[in-house]
Amino acid sequence: MGKKVALTGNEAAAHAIRQIEPDVIAAFPITPSTPIPQAVAQFIADGEMDTELVTVESEHSAMSACIGAAAAGGRVMTATSANGYALMWEMLYIASGMRLPIVMAVVARALSAPLNIHGDHSDIMGGRDTGWIQIIAENSQEAYDGLIQAVKIAENKDVMTPALVAMDGFNISHAIEIWEMEDDKAVKDFIGEYKPLFPLLNTDDPVTHGAWAPPNWYFEHKMSQLKGLLAAKDVVAKVGKEFGEVFGREYGLYEAYKLDDAELVIVAAGSVCGTTKDVVDKLREEGQKVGLLKIRLFRPFPYKELADALQSAKAIAILDRVSPAGAQGGPLFNEIRSALYDTPTRAPIINYTYGLGGRDTQPIHINSVFDRLKKIVETGKIEKQFDCLNLRGEWR
Amino acid sequence: MSEKLLNWDEVLIGGAIKDPGNSKNYETGSWRVERPVWNPDTCIQCMFCWVYCPDSSILTNEEGKMIGIDYDHCKGCGICVEQCPSKPKSLKMVLEAEAKGKTEEELRKEVFSK
Ligand code: SF4
Ligand code: SF4
């Protein structure tokens, strides 16, 4: 049986890593994820886990060390944030292209400039096309549970693709919450033993990793890689269900919160979903048909399932914790709107950017989103397709 | 390379290669603009060319003596010619276009008689 603990999101991630006990963990500090490798280093020093800690001089090197260790045949993990994650960018492609099931905790944070160390989704959204599985957590419990599941998902023989579990910087990483920590042994039993496919260290069966592929090979390999990433969708659902059977907390591709008959729907990912659920509860008490679609799996993007879940909506607002950067709306908006194009329900759909660089998003702001959706349904008109929450001055 | 290439759903995961040394089958020599021509008469068998060739394209016999050039893989960088210490040099570069269609013997005569 698990036990209730009051610890931060970073500590939740560190305990998950301790229990997973990977062969190798690469460590390079960056706020707000620094406490993760710090705690893991302490666990190792105290003899609580038997893992090789590789201290490196940059995040680029951290991911490189992970790639080398994973190609050698090890179970490998690391953690990072923001500019560190961005510095890994090149190596993230190499990890996924080589089909190495590395698991990483990303404490999501704003990217410079101006310099800001607080939470938003600029980092993970910037790396959304690197071929990694991306799972986004709402709170410490989901960060902990997600990391354990990620190991099993990434190492599935049909998947063999690296996975990251993201949690919001500070909102989750530094906030103390009560969550349930499972038994060490139960976690180890759940993830099982890792049998690498082509370990470099197996000298009886020599193999080349990281060879070049000329134009008559590269395309085939990239599509084979894509198949592995896409296969993760079913595996995420399967592992989420198994996790529920063992630990009592079941996970799917997304979470439908009071969505069944919801007409006014917010789609969001991460810690803002907690606030949104509170608002949904209040408005439901008033008899309003409101709901939340919480994104859990962002890559591969389960567009069909998400579109199906939105069919009762009469108006939808997508919250992106990142600037659209010149696109027609944020990344989540683009994905959801594209997913709905093929469905009979073409509910009006609007986009908000919120929470950049750690800006607060409170119930009053979520309420304003539902008010706007209500108005759209009443008037049949979208006055603003894109807007901002809690920005000083009106966005125009 | 006449063998059938694999389809996307047949390739090995992650671009791993299970038959080591298959780069031998990849003929990098087709990129060449100039080629080195060897003159055995003045060669002092110092093996500098063998040490410096970045493509392992200097051919040797069982006694470890230089016996010619592997034109399937020689990319024509000219490093062997640069390094060859014999006087006159025992390796010279010629344009690939001019070398085409000539035997090794004909080329040698032409290049080293100048
Ligand atoms: S030209 Fe370059 S590649 Fe060719 S044999 Fe000489 S050193 Fe090797
Ligand atoms: S470097 Fe010149 S002299 Fe030395 S072995 Fe090669 S061809 Fe002969």
Coordinates of C-alpha atoms and ligand atoms in Angstrom, one line a residue:
Chain A
M1 CA 0.0 0.0 0.0
G2 CA 1.0 3.5 -0.7
K3 CA 1.3 6.2 1.9
K4 CA 0.2 9.8 1.9
V5 CA 3.1 12.3 1.9
A6 CA 3.3 16.1 1.8
L7 CA 6.1 16.9 -0.6
T8 CA 6.7 19.2 -3.6
G9 CA 6.4 18.2 -7.3
N10 CA 10.1 18.1 -7.6
E11 CA 10.3 15.7 -4.7
A12 CA 7.6 13.6 -6.3
A13 CA 9.7 13.3 -9.4
A14 CA 12.8 12.5 -7.4
H15 CA 11.0 9.7 -5.5
A16 CA 9.7 8.3 -8.7
I17 CA 13.3 8.2 -10.0
R18 CA 14.5 6.6 -6.8
Q19 CA 11.9 3.9 -7.1
I20 CA 12.5 3.3 -10.8
E21 CA 16.2 3.2 -10.0
P22 CA 17.5 3.6 -13.5
D23 CA 21.0 2.4 -14.4
V24 CA 22.1 6.0 -15.3
I25 CA 20.9 9.5 -14.6
A26 CA 22.5 12.5 -16.2
A27 CA 22.4 15.6 -14.0
F28 CA 22.7 19.3 -14.9
P29 CA 21.0 21.9 -12.8
I30 CA 18.5 24.4 -14.1
T31 CA 15.7 26.2 -12.2
P32 CA 13.0 25.1 -11.5
S33 CA 14.1 21.4 -12.0
T34 CA 17.3 21.6 -10.0
P35 CA 15.9 20.0 -6.8
I36 CA 15.2 16.7 -8.8
P37 CA 18.8 15.7 -9.6
Q38 CA 19.8 17.2 -6.2
A39 CA 17.5 14.9 -4.3
V40 CA 18.5 12.0 -6.5
A41 CA 22.2 12.6 -5.8
Q42 CA 21.3 12.6 -2.1
F43 CA 19.5 9.3 -2.4
I44 CA 22.5 7.8 -4.2
A45 CA 24.9 9.2 -1.6
D46 CA 22.7 7.7 1.2
G47 CA 22.8 4.3 -0.5
E48 CA 19.0 4.4 -1.1
M49 CA 19.4 3.7 -4.8
D50 CA 22.0 2.1 -7.0
T51 CA 22.3 4.4 -10.0
E52 CA 25.2 5.9 -11.9
L53 CA 25.0 9.7 -11.6
V54 CA 26.7 11.4 -14.4
T55 CA 27.4 15.1 -13.8
V56 CA 27.8 16.9 -17.0
E57 CA 28.6 20.5 -18.1
S58 CA 25.5 21.3 -20.0
E59 CA 22.1 19.9 -20.9
H60 CA 23.3 19.2 -24.4
S61 CA 25.9 16.9 -22.7
A62 CA 23.2 15.6 -20.3
M63 CA 21.1 14.3 -23.2
S64 CA 24.2 13.1 -25.0
A65 CA 25.2 11.1 -21.9
C66 CA 21.7 9.7 -21.8
I67 CA 21.9 8.6 -25.4
G68 CA 25.2 6.9 -24.9
A69 CA 24.1 5.1 -21.8
A70 CA 20.8 4.1 -23.4
A71 CA 22.5 2.8 -26.5
A72 CA 24.8 0.8 -24.3
G73 CA 21.6 -0.9 -22.9
G74 CA 20.9 1.0 -19.7
R75 CA 17.6 2.3 -18.4
V76 CA 18.2 6.0 -18.4
M77 CA 16.6 9.2 -17.0
T78 CA 17.2 12.9 -16.5
A79 CA 15.4 16.1 -15.7
T80 CA 15.5 19.6 -17.1
S81 CA 13.7 22.9 -17.7
A82 CA 13.4 25.8 -20.2
N83 CA 16.7 26.9 -21.8
G84 CA 18.2 23.6 -20.7
Y85 CA 15.6 21.7 -22.5
A86 CA 16.1 24.0 -25.5
L87 CA 19.9 23.3 -25.4
M88 CA 19.0 19.6 -25.6
W89 CA 16.9 20.2 -28.8
E90 CA 19.4 18.7 -31.2
M91 CA 20.0 15.6 -29.0
L92 CA 16.3 15.1 -28.4
Y93 CA 15.9 14.3 -32.1
I94 CA 18.8 11.9 -31.9
A95 CA 17.4 10.1 -28.9
S96 CA 14.0 9.6 -30.6
G97 CA 15.6 8.7 -34.0
M98 CA 17.7 6.1 -32.4
R99 CA 14.6 4.8 -30.6
L100 CA 16.1 5.0 -27.1
P101 CA 13.5 4.8 -24.4
I102 CA 14.9 7.6 -22.2
V103 CA 12.5 9.1 -19.7
M104 CA 12.8 12.7 -18.6
A105 CA 11.1 15.0 -16.2
V106 CA 10.6 18.4 -17.6
V107 CA 9.6 21.2 -15.2
A108 CA 8.0 23.5 -17.7
R109 CA 9.3 27.1 -17.7
A110 CA 9.4 30.2 -19.7
L111 CA 12.2 30.8 -22.2
S112 CA 14.2 34.0 -22.4
A113 CA 14.1 36.9 -23.3
P114 CA 13.4 38.6 -21.0
L115 CA 15.0 36.3 -18.6
N116 CA 12.3 34.5 -16.5
I117 CA 12.6 31.4 -14.4
H118 CA 8.9 30.9 -13.8
G119 CA 6.4 28.4 -15.3
D120 CA 4.9 28.3 -18.7
H121 CA 4.9 25.8 -21.6
S122 CA 7.3 27.5 -24.0
D123 CA 9.9 24.8 -23.5
I124 CA 7.8 21.7 -24.0
M125 CA 5.8 23.3 -26.9
G126 CA 9.1 24.3 -28.5
G127 CA 10.2 20.6 -28.5
R128 CA 6.8 19.1 -29.4
D129 CA 8.1 17.9 -32.8
T130 CA 11.3 16.2 -31.6
G131 CA 9.6 12.8 -31.7
W132 CA 9.3 12.4 -28.0
I133 CA 6.2 11.2 -26.2
Q134 CA 4.9 14.1 -24.1
I135 CA 2.7 13.7 -21.1
I136 CA 1.6 16.7 -19.1
A137 CA 0.8 16.5 -15.4
E138 CA -1.8 18.6 -13.5
N139 CA -0.3 18.1 -10.1
S140 CA 2.4 16.3 -8.1
Q141 CA 0.5 13.0 -8.0
E142 CA 0.3 13.0 -11.8
A143 CA 3.9 13.9 -12.2
Y144 CA 4.9 11.0 -9.9
D145 CA 2.4 8.5 -11.5
G146 CA 3.3 9.8 -15.0
L147 CA 7.0 9.2 -14.6
I148 CA 6.5 5.6 -13.5
Q149 CA 4.1 4.9 -16.4
A150 CA 6.4 6.7 -18.8
V151 CA 9.1 4.1 -18.2
K152 CA 6.7 1.3 -19.2
I153 CA 5.3 3.2 -22.2
A154 CA 8.7 4.2 -23.6
E155 CA 10.1 0.7 -23.2
N156 CA 7.2 -1.1 -24.8
K157 CA 8.6 -3.0 -27.8
D158 CA 6.2 -1.5 -30.2
V159 CA 7.0 2.0 -29.0
M160 CA 10.8 2.2 -28.0
T161 CA 10.6 5.9 -28.0
P162 CA 11.8 8.5 -25.4
A163 CA 9.1 10.0 -23.2
L164 CA 8.9 13.2 -21.1
V165 CA 6.6 14.0 -18.3
A166 CA 6.0 17.7 -17.9
M167 CA 4.9 19.6 -14.8
D168 CA 4.4 23.3 -14.4
G169 CA 7.4 25.1 -12.9
F170 CA 6.8 26.4 -9.4
N171 CA 3.0 25.9 -9.5
I172 CA 3.7 22.1 -9.1
S173 CA 7.5 21.8 -8.8
H174 CA 7.8 24.0 -5.7
A175 CA 4.4 23.7 -4.2
I176 CA 3.8 21.2 -1.4
E177 CA 0.8 19.0 -2.0
I178 CA -0.4 15.8 -0.4
W179 CA 0.0 12.9 -2.7
E180 CA 0.3 9.1 -2.5
M181 CA 3.7 7.5 -2.7
E182 CA 3.6 3.8 -3.5
D183 CA 5.8 1.0 -2.2
D184 CA 9.3 0.8 -3.7
K185 CA 8.7 -2.8 -4.6
A186 CA 5.3 -2.3 -6.1
V187 CA 6.8 0.3 -8.4
K188 CA 9.6 -1.9 -9.4
D189 CA 7.2 -4.8 -10.1
F190 CA 5.0 -2.5 -12.1
I191 CA 7.7 -1.3 -14.5
G192 CA 9.5 -4.7 -14.6
E193 CA 12.9 -5.4 -15.9
Y194 CA 14.2 -3.6 -19.0
K195 CA 15.6 -5.7 -21.8
P196 CA 17.3 -3.5 -24.4
L197 CA 16.9 -4.5 -28.0
F198 CA 20.5 -4.0 -29.3
P199 CA 22.7 -3.1 -26.4
L200 CA 26.1 -1.8 -27.6
L201 CA 27.8 -3.6 -24.6
N202 CA 26.7 -7.0 -25.9
T203 CA 30.0 -7.8 -27.6
D204 CA 28.7 -11.3 -28.7
D205 CA 26.4 -9.6 -31.1
P206 CA 28.0 -6.5 -32.3
V207 CA 25.8 -3.7 -33.7
T208 CA 26.2 -0.2 -35.0
H209 CA 24.2 2.6 -33.5
G210 CA 24.0 6.1 -34.9
A211 CA 25.1 5.3 -38.5
W212 CA 24.3 7.7 -41.3
A213 CA 21.4 7.1 -43.7
P214 CA 21.8 8.5 -47.2
P215 CA 18.8 9.7 -49.2
N216 CA 17.8 6.1 -50.1
W217 CA 17.4 5.1 -46.4
Y218 CA 16.6 8.2 -44.3
F219 CA 13.0 8.5 -45.2
E220 CA 12.2 4.9 -44.4
H221 CA 13.8 5.2 -41.0
K222 CA 11.9 8.4 -40.1
M223 CA 8.6 6.8 -41.0
S224 CA 9.5 3.6 -39.0
Q225 CA 10.2 6.0 -36.1
L226 CA 6.9 7.7 -36.6
K227 CA 5.1 4.4 -36.3
G228 CA 6.8 3.8 -32.9
L229 CA 5.6 7.2 -31.7
L230 CA 2.1 6.7 -32.9
A231 CA 2.0 3.3 -31.3
A232 CA 2.5 5.1 -28.0
K233 CA -1.2 6.2 -28.0
D234 CA -2.6 2.8 -27.4
V235 CA 0.2 1.9 -25.0
V236 CA -0.4 5.1 -22.9
A237 CA -4.1 4.0 -22.5
K238 CA -3.1 0.4 -21.7
V239 CA -0.4 1.4 -19.2
G240 CA -2.8 4.0 -17.6
K241 CA -5.4 1.3 -17.1
E242 CA -2.9 -1.2 -15.7
F243 CA -1.7 1.5 -13.3
G244 CA -5.2 2.0 -12.2
E245 CA -5.6 -1.7 -11.5
V246 CA -2.5 -1.9 -9.4
F247 CA -2.5 1.5 -7.6
G248 CA -6.1 2.6 -7.9
R249 CA -5.5 5.7 -10.0
E250 CA -6.5 5.1 -13.6
Y251 CA -5.3 7.3 -16.4
G252 CA -6.4 7.8 -20.0
L253 CA -5.3 9.9 -22.9
Y254 CA -7.1 12.9 -21.5
E255 CA -9.4 13.7 -18.7
A256 CA -13.0 14.6 -19.3
Y257 CA -14.2 16.7 -16.4
K258 CA -18.0 17.1 -16.4
L259 CA -17.8 16.9 -20.1
D260 CA -20.6 14.5 -21.0
D261 CA -23.3 17.1 -21.6
A262 CA -21.1 20.2 -21.5
E263 CA -21.9 23.0 -23.9
L264 CA -19.3 25.5 -22.8
V265 CA -15.9 23.8 -22.8
I266 CA -12.4 24.8 -21.8
V267 CA -9.5 22.7 -23.2
A268 CA -6.3 23.1 -21.3
A269 CA -3.2 21.2 -20.0
G270 CA -1.2 21.4 -16.7
S271 CA -1.9 23.0 -13.4
V272 CA -4.5 25.5 -14.7
C273 CA -6.8 22.5 -14.9
G274 CA -7.1 22.4 -11.1
T275 CA -8.3 26.0 -11.0
T276 CA -10.6 25.3 -14.0
K277 CA -12.2 22.3 -12.2
D278 CA -13.1 24.5 -9.2
V279 CA -14.7 27.0 -11.5
V280 CA -16.6 24.2 -13.4
D281 CA -17.8 22.9 -10.1
K282 CA -19.2 26.3 -9.0
L283 CA -20.9 27.0 -12.4
R284 CA -22.4 23.5 -12.4
E285 CA -23.9 24.2 -9.0
E286 CA -25.6 27.2 -10.7
G287 CA -26.9 24.8 -13.4
Q288 CA -24.6 25.9 -16.2
K289 CA -23.5 23.1 -18.6
V290 CA -19.8 23.7 -18.5
G291 CA -16.9 21.3 -18.6
L292 CA -13.1 20.8 -19.0
L293 CA -11.2 18.7 -21.4
K294 CA -7.8 18.2 -19.8
I295 CA -5.0 17.2 -22.2
R296 CA -2.8 14.5 -20.7
L297 CA -1.0 13.0 -23.8
F298 CA 0.1 15.8 -26.1
R299 CA 2.5 13.8 -28.3
P300 CA 1.4 11.7 -30.1
F301 CA -1.7 13.9 -30.3
P302 CA -4.8 11.8 -29.9
Y303 CA -6.8 14.0 -32.2
K304 CA -9.7 11.6 -32.9
E305 CA -10.4 10.8 -29.3
L306 CA -10.2 14.5 -28.3
A307 CA -12.5 15.5 -31.1
D308 CA -15.0 12.8 -30.1
A309 CA -14.9 14.1 -26.5
L310 CA -15.8 17.6 -27.7
Q311 CA -18.9 16.7 -29.6
S312 CA -21.5 18.1 -27.1
A313 CA -19.8 21.5 -27.1
K314 CA -21.5 24.6 -28.4
A315 CA -18.5 26.8 -27.9
I316 CA -14.9 25.9 -27.0
A317 CA -12.0 27.9 -25.5
I318 CA -8.5 26.6 -25.8
L319 CA -6.0 27.8 -23.2
D320 CA -2.3 27.9 -24.3
R321 CA 0.4 28.6 -21.8
V322 CA 2.7 29.9 -24.6
S323 CA 2.7 32.7 -27.1
P324 CA 1.3 31.7 -30.5
A325 CA 4.6 33.1 -32.0
G326 CA 3.0 34.3 -35.2
A327 CA 0.9 31.2 -35.9
Q328 CA -2.9 31.3 -36.0
G329 CA -3.2 30.7 -32.3
G330 CA -1.2 28.6 -29.9
P331 CA -0.2 25.0 -30.5
L332 CA -3.0 23.4 -28.5
F333 CA -5.5 25.6 -30.3
N334 CA -4.2 24.6 -33.7
E335 CA -4.2 20.9 -32.9
I336 CA -7.7 20.9 -31.5
R337 CA -9.2 23.1 -34.2
S338 CA -7.6 20.9 -36.8
A339 CA -9.0 17.8 -35.1
L340 CA -12.5 19.2 -35.2
Y341 CA -12.4 20.0 -38.9
D342 CA -13.3 16.4 -39.8
T343 CA -16.2 16.1 -37.4
P344 CA -19.9 17.1 -37.8
T345 CA -19.8 19.5 -34.9
R346 CA -18.1 22.7 -35.8
A347 CA -18.5 24.5 -32.6
P348 CA -17.1 28.1 -32.5
I349 CA -13.6 27.9 -31.0
I350 CA -11.5 30.6 -29.5
N351 CA -8.0 30.8 -28.1
Y352 CA -6.4 32.3 -25.0
T353 CA -2.8 32.7 -24.0
Y354 CA -2.4 32.7 -20.2
G355 CA 0.2 32.3 -17.5
L356 CA 3.3 33.4 -19.4
G357 CA 6.4 33.6 -17.2
G358 CA 4.5 32.5 -14.1
R359 CA 1.6 35.0 -14.4
D360 CA -1.3 34.0 -12.1
T361 CA -4.4 32.5 -13.6
Q362 CA -7.2 32.7 -11.0
P363 CA -10.9 31.6 -10.9
I364 CA -11.9 35.1 -12.0
H365 CA -10.0 34.7 -15.3
I366 CA -11.5 31.2 -16.0
N367 CA -14.9 32.7 -15.2
S368 CA -14.3 35.3 -17.8
V369 CA -13.6 32.6 -20.4
F370 CA -16.9 30.9 -19.7
D371 CA -18.7 34.2 -19.8
R372 CA -17.2 34.8 -23.2
L373 CA -18.2 31.3 -24.4
K374 CA -21.8 32.0 -23.1
K375 CA -21.9 35.2 -25.1
I376 CA -20.7 33.4 -28.3
V377 CA -23.5 30.8 -27.9
E378 CA -26.1 33.5 -27.3
T379 CA -25.1 35.8 -30.1
G380 CA -23.6 33.3 -32.5
K381 CA -20.7 35.7 -33.0
I382 CA -17.0 35.4 -32.2
E383 CA -15.7 38.9 -31.5
K384 CA -12.2 37.9 -30.8
Q385 CA -10.7 34.6 -31.8
F386 CA -7.5 35.2 -29.9
D387 CA -7.2 36.9 -26.5
C388 CA -5.1 37.0 -23.3
L389 CA -5.9 36.2 -19.7
N390 CA -4.7 38.5 -17.0
L391 CA -2.7 40.7 -19.3
R392 CA -2.4 44.4 -18.4
G393 CA -4.2 46.4 -21.1
E394 CA -6.6 45.0 -23.6
W395 CA -5.1 42.8 -26.3
R396 CA -6.0 44.2 -29.8
Chain B
M1 CA 24.2 -1.9 -55.2
S2 CA 21.7 -4.0 -57.0
E3 CA 20.1 -5.8 -54.0
K4 CA 16.5 -4.8 -53.2
L5 CA 16.4 -2.0 -50.6
L6 CA 14.1 -2.6 -47.5
N7 CA 10.7 -0.9 -47.2
W8 CA 10.0 1.5 -44.2
D9 CA 8.3 -1.3 -42.2
E10 CA 11.2 -3.7 -42.8
V11 CA 14.1 -1.5 -41.6
L12 CA 15.8 -2.2 -38.3
I13 CA 14.6 -0.1 -35.4
G14 CA 16.4 3.2 -34.8
G15 CA 18.6 2.8 -37.8
A16 CA 20.7 0.2 -36.0
I17 CA 23.0 -2.0 -38.2
K18 CA 23.3 -5.7 -37.5
D19 CA 25.9 -6.5 -40.2
P20 CA 28.9 -4.6 -39.1
G21 CA 31.3 -3.4 -41.9
N22 CA 28.6 -2.9 -44.5
S23 CA 30.0 0.6 -45.2
K24 CA 32.3 -1.4 -47.5
N25 CA 29.4 -1.8 -49.9
Y26 CA 29.0 2.0 -50.2
E27 CA 31.1 3.2 -53.1
T28 CA 32.3 6.6 -52.0
G29 CA 34.6 6.6 -55.0
S30 CA 31.8 7.9 -57.2
W31 CA 32.1 11.4 -55.7
R32 CA 35.7 11.8 -56.9
V33 CA 36.7 14.7 -59.1
E34 CA 40.4 13.9 -59.2
R35 CA 42.2 10.6 -58.6
P36 CA 45.6 9.7 -57.3
V37 CA 47.8 7.6 -59.6
W38 CA 50.6 5.5 -58.2
N39 CA 54.1 4.9 -59.6
P40 CA 55.6 1.7 -58.1
D41 CA 59.0 2.4 -59.7
T42 CA 59.9 5.3 -57.4
C43 CA 57.7 4.3 -54.3
I44 CA 59.9 3.8 -51.2
Q45 CA 57.2 1.8 -49.3
C46 CA 57.2 4.3 -46.4
M47 CA 53.4 3.8 -46.0
F48 CA 52.8 7.4 -45.2
C49 CA 49.9 7.3 -47.8
W50 CA 48.4 4.4 -45.9
V51 CA 48.6 6.1 -42.6
Y52 CA 47.1 9.4 -43.8
C53 CA 44.4 8.2 -46.1
P54 CA 41.1 9.1 -44.4
D55 CA 39.2 6.5 -46.4
S56 CA 41.4 3.4 -45.9
S57 CA 41.8 3.4 -49.7
I58 CA 45.5 2.4 -49.9
L59 CA 45.7 -1.2 -50.9
T60 CA 48.3 -3.5 -49.3
N61 CA 49.4 -7.0 -49.7
E62 CA 50.0 -9.6 -47.1
E63 CA 53.5 -8.3 -46.4
G64 CA 52.0 -4.9 -45.7
K65 CA 53.4 -3.3 -48.8
M66 CA 51.5 -0.6 -50.8
I67 CA 50.2 -2.2 -54.0
G68 CA 47.7 0.4 -55.4
I69 CA 44.6 2.3 -54.7
D70 CA 41.0 1.2 -54.0
Y71 CA 39.1 3.4 -56.5
D72 CA 35.8 2.2 -55.2
H73 CA 36.3 4.1 -52.0
C74 CA 39.0 6.7 -52.7
K75 CA 37.3 10.1 -52.5
G76 CA 40.1 11.9 -54.2
C77 CA 41.1 14.2 -51.4
G78 CA 44.8 14.2 -52.4
I79 CA 46.1 13.8 -48.8
C80 CA 48.2 10.8 -49.9
V81 CA 49.9 12.9 -52.6
E82 CA 50.5 15.7 -50.2
Q83 CA 52.2 13.3 -47.7
C84 CA 54.2 11.2 -50.2
P85 CA 57.8 12.0 -49.3
S86 CA 59.6 10.3 -52.3
K87 CA 61.4 12.5 -54.8
P88 CA 59.9 12.6 -57.3
K89 CA 56.6 11.9 -55.6
S90 CA 55.2 8.4 -56.3
L91 CA 51.6 9.6 -56.3
K92 CA 50.0 12.3 -58.5
M93 CA 46.5 13.6 -58.9
V94 CA 44.8 13.6 -62.3
L95 CA 41.4 14.8 -63.3
E96 CA 38.9 11.9 -63.2
A97 CA 37.5 12.9 -66.5
E98 CA 40.9 12.5 -68.1
A99 CA 41.5 9.2 -66.3
K100 CA 38.3 7.6 -67.5
G101 CA 38.6 4.9 -70.2
K102 CA 42.4 4.5 -69.7
T103 CA 44.1 1.5 -68.2
E104 CA 46.3 1.9 -65.1
E105 CA 49.4 1.3 -67.2
E106 CA 48.5 4.0 -69.8
L107 CA 47.6 6.5 -67.1
R108 CA 50.9 5.8 -65.2
K109 CA 53.0 6.4 -68.3
E110 CA 51.1 9.6 -69.2
V111 CA 51.3 11.1 -65.7
F112 CA 54.9 10.2 -64.8
S113 CA 56.5 10.9 -68.1
K114 CA 55.8 14.7 -67.8
Ligands
SF4_1 S1 43.2 10.7 -52.6 FE1 42.6 10.7 -50.4 S2 41.1 9.0 -50.3 FE2 42.2 8.7 -52.2 S3 43.8 7.3 -51.7 FE3 44.6 9.4 -51.5 S4 44.3 9.9 -49.3 FE4 43.0 8.1 -49.8
SF4_2 S1 53.7 7.7 -49.4 FE1 54.5 7.6 -51.5 S2 56.5 6.6 -51.2 FE2 55.4 6.2 -49.3 S3 54.3 4.3 -49.7 FE3 52.9 5.8 -50.4 S4 53.3 6.1 -52.5 FE4 55.1 5.0 -51.7

